[in-house]
Coordinates of C-alpha atoms and ligand atoms in Angstrom, one line a residue:
X1 CA 233.9 -57.5 81.3
X2 CA 236.0 -59.5 78.8
X3 CA 233.8 -62.2 77.2
X4 CA 235.4 -65.6 76.8
X5 CA 233.3 -66.7 73.9
X6 CA 232.9 -63.4 72.1
X7 CA 229.6 -62.5 74.0
X8 CA 229.5 -59.0 75.5
X9 CA 228.6 -60.3 78.9
X10 CA 228.0 -56.9 80.6
X11 CA 225.2 -57.4 83.0
X12 CA 226.0 -59.2 86.2
X13 CA 223.9 -62.4 86.7
X14 CA 222.9 -64.3 89.8
X15 CA 222.7 -68.0 88.8
X16 CA 220.7 -70.0 91.3
X17 CA 220.7 -73.8 91.7
X18 CA 219.0 -75.9 94.5
X19 CA 221.3 -78.9 94.0
X20 CA 225.1 -79.3 93.9
X21 CA 224.8 -82.7 92.2
X22 CA 225.7 -82.8 88.5
X23 CA 222.9 -84.2 86.4
X24 CA 221.9 -82.9 82.9
X25 CA 220.6 -79.5 84.1
X26 CA 223.7 -78.7 86.1
X27 CA 226.0 -79.8 83.2
X28 CA 224.0 -77.4 81.0
X29 CA 224.5 -74.6 83.6
X30 CA 228.2 -75.3 83.8
X31 CA 228.5 -74.7 80.1
X32 CA 226.0 -71.9 80.0
X33 CA 227.9 -69.7 82.4
X34 CA 231.1 -69.9 80.4
X35 CA 230.7 -66.3 79.1
X36 CA 229.7 -64.9 82.5
X37 CA 232.9 -65.1 84.4
X38 CA 232.7 -62.5 87.3
X39 CA 229.0 -63.2 87.9
X40 CA 227.7 -65.0 90.9
X41 CA 226.2 -68.4 91.7
X42 CA 224.0 -68.9 94.7
X43 CA 223.8 -72.6 95.6
X44 CA 221.6 -74.1 98.2
X45 CA 224.1 -76.9 98.8
X46 CA 227.7 -77.7 98.2
X47 CA 228.6 -80.3 95.7
X48 CA 230.4 -81.0 92.4
X49 CA 228.6 -78.0 90.9
X50 CA 230.4 -75.6 93.2
X51 CA 233.8 -76.4 91.7
X52 CA 232.4 -76.6 88.2
X53 CA 231.0 -73.1 88.4
X54 CA 234.1 -71.8 90.3
X55 CA 236.2 -73.2 87.4
X56 CA 234.2 -71.1 85.0
X57 CA 235.1 -67.9 87.0
X58 CA 231.9 -67.5 88.9
X59 CA 231.9 -66.2 92.5
X60 CA 230.2 -68.8 94.7
X61 CA 227.8 -68.0 97.5
X62 CA 226.6 -71.0 99.4
X63 CA 223.4 -70.8 101.4
X64 CA 224.4 -70.1 105.0
X65 CA 221.9 -72.6 106.4
X66 CA 222.1 -75.6 104.2
X67 CA 218.5 -76.7 103.7
X68 CA 218.0 -80.0 101.9
X69 CA 215.0 -79.7 99.7
X70 CA 215.1 -83.5 98.9
X71 CA 211.9 -84.0 101.0
X72 CA 210.0 -81.7 98.6
X73 CA 209.5 -84.3 96.0
X74 CA 207.9 -83.6 92.6
X75 CA 204.6 -85.2 93.5
X76 CA 204.5 -84.1 97.1
X77 CA 201.7 -82.0 98.5
X78 CA 202.5 -78.3 99.1
X79 CA 201.8 -79.0 102.7
X80 CA 205.0 -81.0 102.9
X81 CA 206.8 -77.6 102.7
X82 CA 205.2 -76.5 106.0
X83 CA 207.9 -77.9 108.3
X84 CA 210.7 -76.1 106.4
X85 CA 208.8 -72.9 105.7
X86 CA 210.9 -70.9 108.0
X87 CA 214.1 -72.1 106.4
X88 CA 212.7 -71.5 102.9
X89 CA 211.9 -67.9 104.0
X90 CA 215.5 -67.5 105.2
X91 CA 216.7 -68.8 101.8
X92 CA 214.6 -66.3 100.0
X93 CA 216.1 -63.5 102.0
X94 CA 219.6 -64.7 101.2
X95 CA 218.9 -65.0 97.5
X96 CA 217.3 -61.5 97.6
X97 CA 220.4 -60.1 99.3
X98 CA 222.7 -61.6 96.6
X99 CA 220.3 -60.5 93.9
X100 CA 220.5 -56.9 95.0
X101 CA 224.1 -56.8 93.7
X102 CA 223.1 -58.2 90.3
X103 CA 221.2 -57.2 87.3
X104 CA 219.4 -60.4 86.4
X105 CA 218.4 -63.5 88.4
X106 CA 218.7 -66.8 86.6
X107 CA 217.1 -69.8 88.2
X108 CA 218.3 -73.2 86.9
X109 CA 215.9 -75.5 88.5
X110 CA 212.3 -75.7 89.5
X111 CA 213.1 -75.4 93.3
X112 CA 215.5 -72.6 92.6
X113 CA 212.8 -70.9 90.6
X114 CA 210.2 -71.1 93.3
X115 CA 212.4 -69.3 95.8
X116 CA 214.0 -67.0 93.4
X117 CA 210.6 -65.8 92.2
X118 CA 210.0 -64.2 95.7
X119 CA 213.5 -63.0 96.0
X120 CA 213.6 -61.3 92.6
X121 CA 210.2 -59.7 93.3
X122 CA 211.5 -58.3 96.6
X123 CA 214.5 -56.5 95.0
X124 CA 212.9 -55.8 91.6
X125 CA 215.2 -57.7 89.4
X126 CA 214.2 -59.5 86.2
X127 CA 214.0 -63.2 86.6
X128 CA 214.9 -65.9 84.0
X129 CA 213.7 -69.4 84.7
X130 CA 215.7 -72.1 82.8
X131 CA 213.1 -74.8 83.0
X132 CA 214.7 -78.2 82.4
X133 CA 211.6 -80.2 83.1
X134 CA 208.4 -81.2 81.3
X135 CA 205.6 -79.8 83.5
X136 CA 203.1 -82.7 82.9
X137 CA 201.3 -85.2 85.1
X138 CA 204.0 -87.9 84.5
X139 CA 206.6 -85.8 86.2
X140 CA 204.8 -83.5 88.7
X141 CA 201.8 -83.5 91.0
X142 CA 198.9 -81.2 90.0
X143 CA 199.4 -78.8 92.9
X144 CA 203.0 -78.3 92.0
X145 CA 202.3 -77.8 88.4
X146 CA 199.7 -75.1 89.2
X147 CA 202.0 -73.4 91.7
X148 CA 204.9 -73.4 89.2
X149 CA 203.0 -72.1 86.2
X150 CA 201.1 -69.5 88.2
X151 CA 204.3 -68.2 89.7
X152 CA 206.0 -68.1 86.3
X153 CA 203.1 -66.2 84.8
X154 CA 203.4 -63.7 87.7
X155 CA 207.1 -63.4 88.3
X156 CA 209.2 -64.7 85.4
X157 CA 210.5 -62.3 82.7
X158 CA 211.4 -65.3 80.5
X159 CA 211.1 -69.0 80.7
X160 CA 213.8 -70.9 78.8
X161 CA 213.1 -74.5 77.8
X162 CA 215.3 -76.9 75.8
X163 CA 212.7 -78.3 73.5
X164 CA 209.3 -77.8 71.8
X165 CA 208.0 -80.7 74.0
X166 CA 208.9 -78.8 77.2
X167 CA 207.4 -75.6 75.8
X168 CA 204.1 -77.4 74.9
X169 CA 203.8 -78.8 78.4
X170 CA 204.4 -75.4 80.0
X171 CA 201.7 -73.8 77.8
X172 CA 199.3 -76.7 78.2
X173 CA 199.7 -76.3 81.9
X174 CA 198.5 -72.7 81.7
X175 CA 201.9 -71.0 81.2
X176 CA 202.0 -67.8 79.1
X177 CA 203.4 -68.6 75.6
X178 CA 205.0 -65.2 75.3
X179 CA 207.3 -66.0 78.2
X180 CA 208.8 -69.0 76.5
X181 CA 212.1 -69.1 74.6
X182 CA 213.3 -72.4 73.2
X183 CA 217.1 -72.8 73.5
X184 CA 218.2 -76.4 72.7
X185 CA 221.0 -77.7 74.9
X186 CA 224.4 -77.6 73.3
X187 CA 227.6 -79.3 74.2
X188 CA 231.1 -79.9 73.0
X189 CA 233.0 -83.1 73.4
X190 CA 236.1 -84.8 72.1
X191 CA 235.9 -88.1 70.2
X192 CA 238.4 -90.7 71.1
X193 CA 240.4 -91.5 67.9
X194 CA 240.7 -95.2 68.8
X195 CA 238.4 -97.7 67.0
X196 CA 235.6 -99.2 69.0
X197 CA 237.3 -102.6 69.3
X198 CA 240.5 -101.0 70.8
X199 CA 238.5 -98.9 73.1
X200 CA 236.4 -101.8 74.3
X201 CA 239.5 -103.8 75.1
X202 CA 241.1 -100.8 76.9
X203 CA 238.0 -100.4 79.0
X204 CA 237.8 -104.1 79.8
X205 CA 234.4 -104.4 78.1
X206 CA 233.3 -107.8 76.5
X207 CA 233.7 -108.5 72.8
X208 CA 230.7 -109.3 70.7
X209 CA 227.5 -107.2 70.3
X210 CA 227.3 -104.6 73.0
X211 CA 224.7 -101.9 73.8
X212 CA 224.7 -99.3 76.5
X213 CA 222.4 -97.0 78.5
X214 CA 223.9 -93.8 79.9
X215 CA 221.5 -92.1 82.2
X216 CA 221.1 -91.6 85.9
X217 CA 219.3 -94.5 87.5
X218 CA 215.7 -93.4 87.9
X219 CA 212.3 -95.0 87.2
X220 CA 211.4 -92.6 84.4
X221 CA 214.7 -93.2 82.6
X222 CA 213.5 -96.8 81.9
X223 CA 216.6 -98.9 82.4
X224 CA 214.2 -101.8 83.4
X225 CA 212.7 -101.8 79.9
X226 CA 216.2 -102.3 78.4
X227 CA 216.8 -105.2 80.8
X228 CA 213.5 -106.8 79.7
X229 CA 214.5 -106.3 76.1
X230 CA 217.8 -107.9 76.8
X231 CA 216.1 -111.0 78.1
X232 CA 214.7 -111.4 74.6
X233 CA 218.1 -111.1 72.9
X234 CA 220.4 -113.9 73.7
X235 CA 224.1 -113.2 73.2
X236 CA 223.8 -109.4 73.6
X237 CA 225.8 -107.7 76.3
X238 CA 224.9 -104.4 77.9
X239 CA 226.6 -101.7 80.0
X240 CA 224.5 -99.7 82.4
X241 CA 226.2 -96.4 83.1
X242 CA 224.9 -94.0 85.7
X243 CA 223.9 -93.9 89.4
X244 CA 220.7 -93.1 91.4
X245 CA 221.8 -89.5 92.0
X246 CA 218.6 -88.4 93.8
X247 CA 217.8 -91.2 96.1
X248 CA 216.3 -93.7 93.7
X249 CA 217.8 -96.7 95.5
X250 CA 214.7 -98.8 95.5
X251 CA 214.6 -98.6 91.7
X252 CA 218.3 -99.5 91.5
X253 CA 217.5 -102.6 93.7
X254 CA 214.6 -103.4 91.4
X255 CA 217.0 -103.5 88.4
X256 CA 219.2 -105.9 90.3
X257 CA 216.1 -108.1 90.9
X258 CA 215.3 -108.1 87.2
X259 CA 218.8 -109.1 86.3
X260 CA 218.5 -112.0 88.8
X261 CA 215.0 -112.9 87.5
X262 CA 216.2 -113.2 83.9
X263 CA 219.6 -114.6 84.8
X264 CA 221.4 -111.8 83.0
X265 CA 224.2 -111.2 85.4
X266 CA 226.8 -112.4 82.9
X267 CA 225.4 -110.1 80.2
X268 CA 224.8 -106.8 82.0
X269 CA 227.6 -104.8 83.6
X270 CA 226.7 -101.9 85.9
X271 CA 229.5 -99.4 85.7
X272 CA 228.0 -96.8 88.1
X273 CA 228.5 -93.0 87.7
X274 CA 231.3 -92.2 85.2
X275 CA 233.0 -89.1 83.9
X276 CA 234.0 -90.7 80.5
X277 CA 230.6 -91.2 79.0
X278 CA 231.5 -90.2 75.4
X279 CA 234.4 -92.7 75.4
X280 CA 232.2 -95.4 76.8
X281 CA 229.6 -94.6 74.2
X282 CA 232.1 -95.0 71.4
X283 CA 232.8 -98.5 72.6
X284 CA 229.2 -99.8 72.2
X285 CA 227.3 -100.7 69.0
X286 CA 224.1 -98.9 70.0
X287 CA 223.2 -96.3 72.6
X288 CA 219.8 -96.9 74.1
X289 CA 217.7 -94.1 75.6
X290 CA 214.7 -95.9 77.0
X291 CA 212.9 -93.1 79.0
X292 CA 209.3 -94.2 79.9
X293 CA 208.1 -90.6 80.5
X294 CA 208.6 -87.6 78.2
X295 CA 212.2 -86.5 78.1
X296 CA 212.6 -82.7 78.4
X297 CA 215.7 -82.9 76.2
X298 CA 218.3 -85.7 76.8
X299 CA 221.9 -84.6 76.5
X300 CA 222.8 -88.3 76.2
X301 CA 221.1 -88.4 72.8
X302 CA 223.3 -85.6 71.5
X303 CA 226.4 -87.1 73.0
X304 CA 225.8 -90.4 71.1
X305 CA 225.1 -88.5 67.9
X306 CA 228.2 -86.5 68.3
X307 CA 230.5 -89.5 68.8
X308 CA 228.8 -91.2 65.8
X309 CA 227.1 -94.2 67.5
X310 CA 223.6 -95.2 66.5
X311 CA 220.8 -94.4 68.9
X312 CA 217.6 -96.2 69.7
X313 CA 215.3 -93.9 71.9
X314 CA 211.8 -93.9 73.0
X315 CA 209.4 -91.6 71.3
X316 CA 208.5 -89.5 74.3
X317 CA 209.2 -85.8 74.8
X318 CA 212.1 -84.2 72.9
X319 CA 213.6 -87.4 71.5
X320 CA 211.8 -87.1 68.2
X321 CA 212.8 -83.5 67.8
X322 CA 216.5 -84.3 68.5
X323 CA 216.4 -87.4 66.3
X324 CA 214.6 -85.5 63.5
X325 CA 211.5 -87.6 63.7
X326 CA 213.5 -90.8 63.3
X327 CA 215.8 -89.7 60.5
X328 CA 218.8 -89.4 62.8
X329 CA 218.0 -92.4 65.1
X330 CA 215.5 -95.2 65.7
X331 CA 212.4 -94.3 67.7
X332 CA 210.4 -96.9 69.6
X333 CA 207.3 -96.5 71.7
X334 CA 208.0 -96.2 75.5
X335 CA 207.5 -99.2 77.9
X336 CA 207.7 -101.7 75.0
X337 CA 210.6 -104.1 75.6
X338 CA 209.4 -106.2 72.6
X339 CA 209.7 -103.2 70.2
X340 CA 213.0 -102.2 71.7
X341 CA 214.3 -105.7 71.3
X342 CA 213.1 -105.8 67.6
X343 CA 214.8 -102.4 66.9
X344 CA 218.0 -103.5 68.5
X345 CA 218.2 -106.8 66.6
X346 CA 217.5 -105.0 63.3
X347 CA 220.3 -102.6 63.9
X348 CA 222.8 -105.2 65.2
X349 CA 222.1 -107.6 62.3
X350 CA 222.7 -105.0 59.6
X351 CA 224.7 -102.0 60.9
X352 CA 225.8 -100.9 57.4
X353 CA 222.2 -100.2 56.6
X354 CA 222.2 -97.5 59.3
X355 CA 225.6 -96.0 58.6
X356 CA 224.2 -93.1 56.5
X357 CA 221.7 -92.2 59.3
X358 CA 224.4 -92.2 61.9
X359 CA 226.5 -89.9 59.7
X360 CA 223.4 -87.6 59.4
X361 CA 223.0 -87.7 63.2
X362 CA 226.5 -86.6 63.7
X363 CA 226.1 -83.6 61.3
X364 CA 222.9 -82.7 63.1
X365 CA 224.5 -82.8 66.5
X366 CA 227.4 -80.6 65.3
X367 CA 225.3 -78.1 63.5
X368 CA 222.4 -77.7 66.0
X369 CA 223.6 -78.7 69.4
X370 CA 227.0 -77.1 70.0
X371 CA 227.8 -75.3 73.2
X372 CA 228.6 -72.0 71.5
X373 CA 225.2 -71.8 69.8
X374 CA 223.5 -72.4 73.2
X375 CA 225.7 -69.8 75.0
X376 CA 224.9 -67.1 72.4
X377 CA 221.1 -67.8 72.5
X378 CA 221.1 -67.7 76.3
X379 CA 223.2 -64.5 76.4
X380 CA 220.8 -62.8 74.0
X381 CA 218.0 -63.5 76.4
X382 CA 219.9 -62.4 79.4
X383 CA 220.9 -59.2 77.6
X384 CA 217.3 -58.5 76.6
X385 CA 215.9 -59.0 80.0
X386 CA 218.6 -56.8 81.5
X387 CA 217.5 -54.1 79.0
X388 CA 220.8 -54.0 77.3
X389 CA 220.3 -55.9 74.1
Ligands
UDP1 N1 226.3 -88.7 82.7 C1 227.6 -88.8 83.3 N2 227.9 -89.9 83.9 C2 227.1 -91.0 84.1 C3 225.8 -90.9 83.5 C4 225.4 -89.8 82.8 O1 228.4 -87.9 83.2 O2 227.5 -92.0 84.7 C5 225.9 -87.5 82.0 C6 225.5 -87.8 80.5 O3 226.7 -87.9 79.8 C7 224.7 -86.6 80.2 C8 224.1 -86.2 81.6 O4 224.8 -87.0 82.6 O5 225.5 -85.5 79.8 C9 222.6 -86.6 81.6 O6 221.9 -85.6 81.0 P1 220.5 -85.9 80.3 O7 220.1 -84.6 79.8 O8 220.7 -86.9 79.3 O9 219.5 -86.4 81.4 P2 219.2 -86.0 82.9 O10 219.9 -87.0 83.8 O11 219.6 -84.7 83.2 O12 217.7 -86.2 83.0
GLC2 C1 216.9 -82.4 82.8 C2 216.1 -83.3 81.9 C3 217.0 -83.7 80.6 C4 217.7 -82.5 80.1 C5 218.5 -81.8 81.2 C6 219.2 -80.5 80.7 O1 217.7 -83.1 83.7 O2 215.7 -84.5 82.5 O3 216.1 -84.2 79.7 O4 218.5 -82.8 79.0 O5 217.6 -81.4 82.2 O6 218.2 -79.6 80.1

């Protein structure tokens, strides 16, 4: 097969995803499959991911009986799977049938992995799990962590993680270290040539100091901490970009309550889900990444670094790795609106003092976190497990 990015993509791969919604893991998958045109994607549900993968030249197989796995939440008891056990079994069989025609099975999510593990076993195919999560108690219930790690130890040929932090959590949870390969996420994006002020005007954003948060709305992404920080910083405006993609509507309502409580409605603009994040980032003075639980990676950090906008992020999970321990961005402790407010005012009061660091961050993003580098590393792993390295 002709490889589009110079990778000899000979084996045929079955990429499996449980969701059709595009959050970070699915954006990574969209970019990761670029050299694998002609391979197949098995999707549990239809969504934006279907077109994205089809656009990369993958053949799409949609599960015949769409089974929403939304009820199987990360902290749910394994017993909650009982009512849908029959349908899960049917899904395993479907994946196994698709896997028979492929050389390697590549599961891109935790739920996809759980079912692919049985399917790959049934048909004797090597299984790669691209684990985009931190398997710790902040993110998953104990029973789920044990089930995932045990199944990985038994059935996975490789477990790919995007950061040291994710690798550590997997091993601390009992996962075999030898399974792990760390492949940092990589991405490409175009910078808008317009200066921030022109962009801001074109986007209808307010003049004056402006910060932004660019993550899906979810409790662990910590938008509430930024709102609390804003209450301490009179005169500062903020855009909140992103939507509750996976049913976090109660948290979205909580954010609105906070805005009302602190009377911030004229200083915070909620823009919802957008497809022009890098452009919006370039229009703000600082990108804030306030996750309260460890972040497995955080594409948003790299996007901000790439477009050359200073970042303030919480020191939880992979942020410190990406921001070079604070040399490429400011790190603050999680759940500390006071510390976040102090860091923001320091940056906004004296942006020149941070210019060198922002330049370093951009260099770092370009040299370490490009899409091509990620695609090559992933391809090496796939070729190895297919026995064709
Ligand atoms: N994103 C987007 N539109 C939005 C909000 C976020 O396209 O309105 C993108 C963002 O640019 C980033 C991704 O969603 O590429 C989020 O990935 P990340 O790894 O930061 O976090 P996740 O949401 O996957 O935990
Ligand atoms: C997950 C993680 C995020 C990571 C993304 C891609 O959605 O929450 O930190 O960047 O996957 O690996």
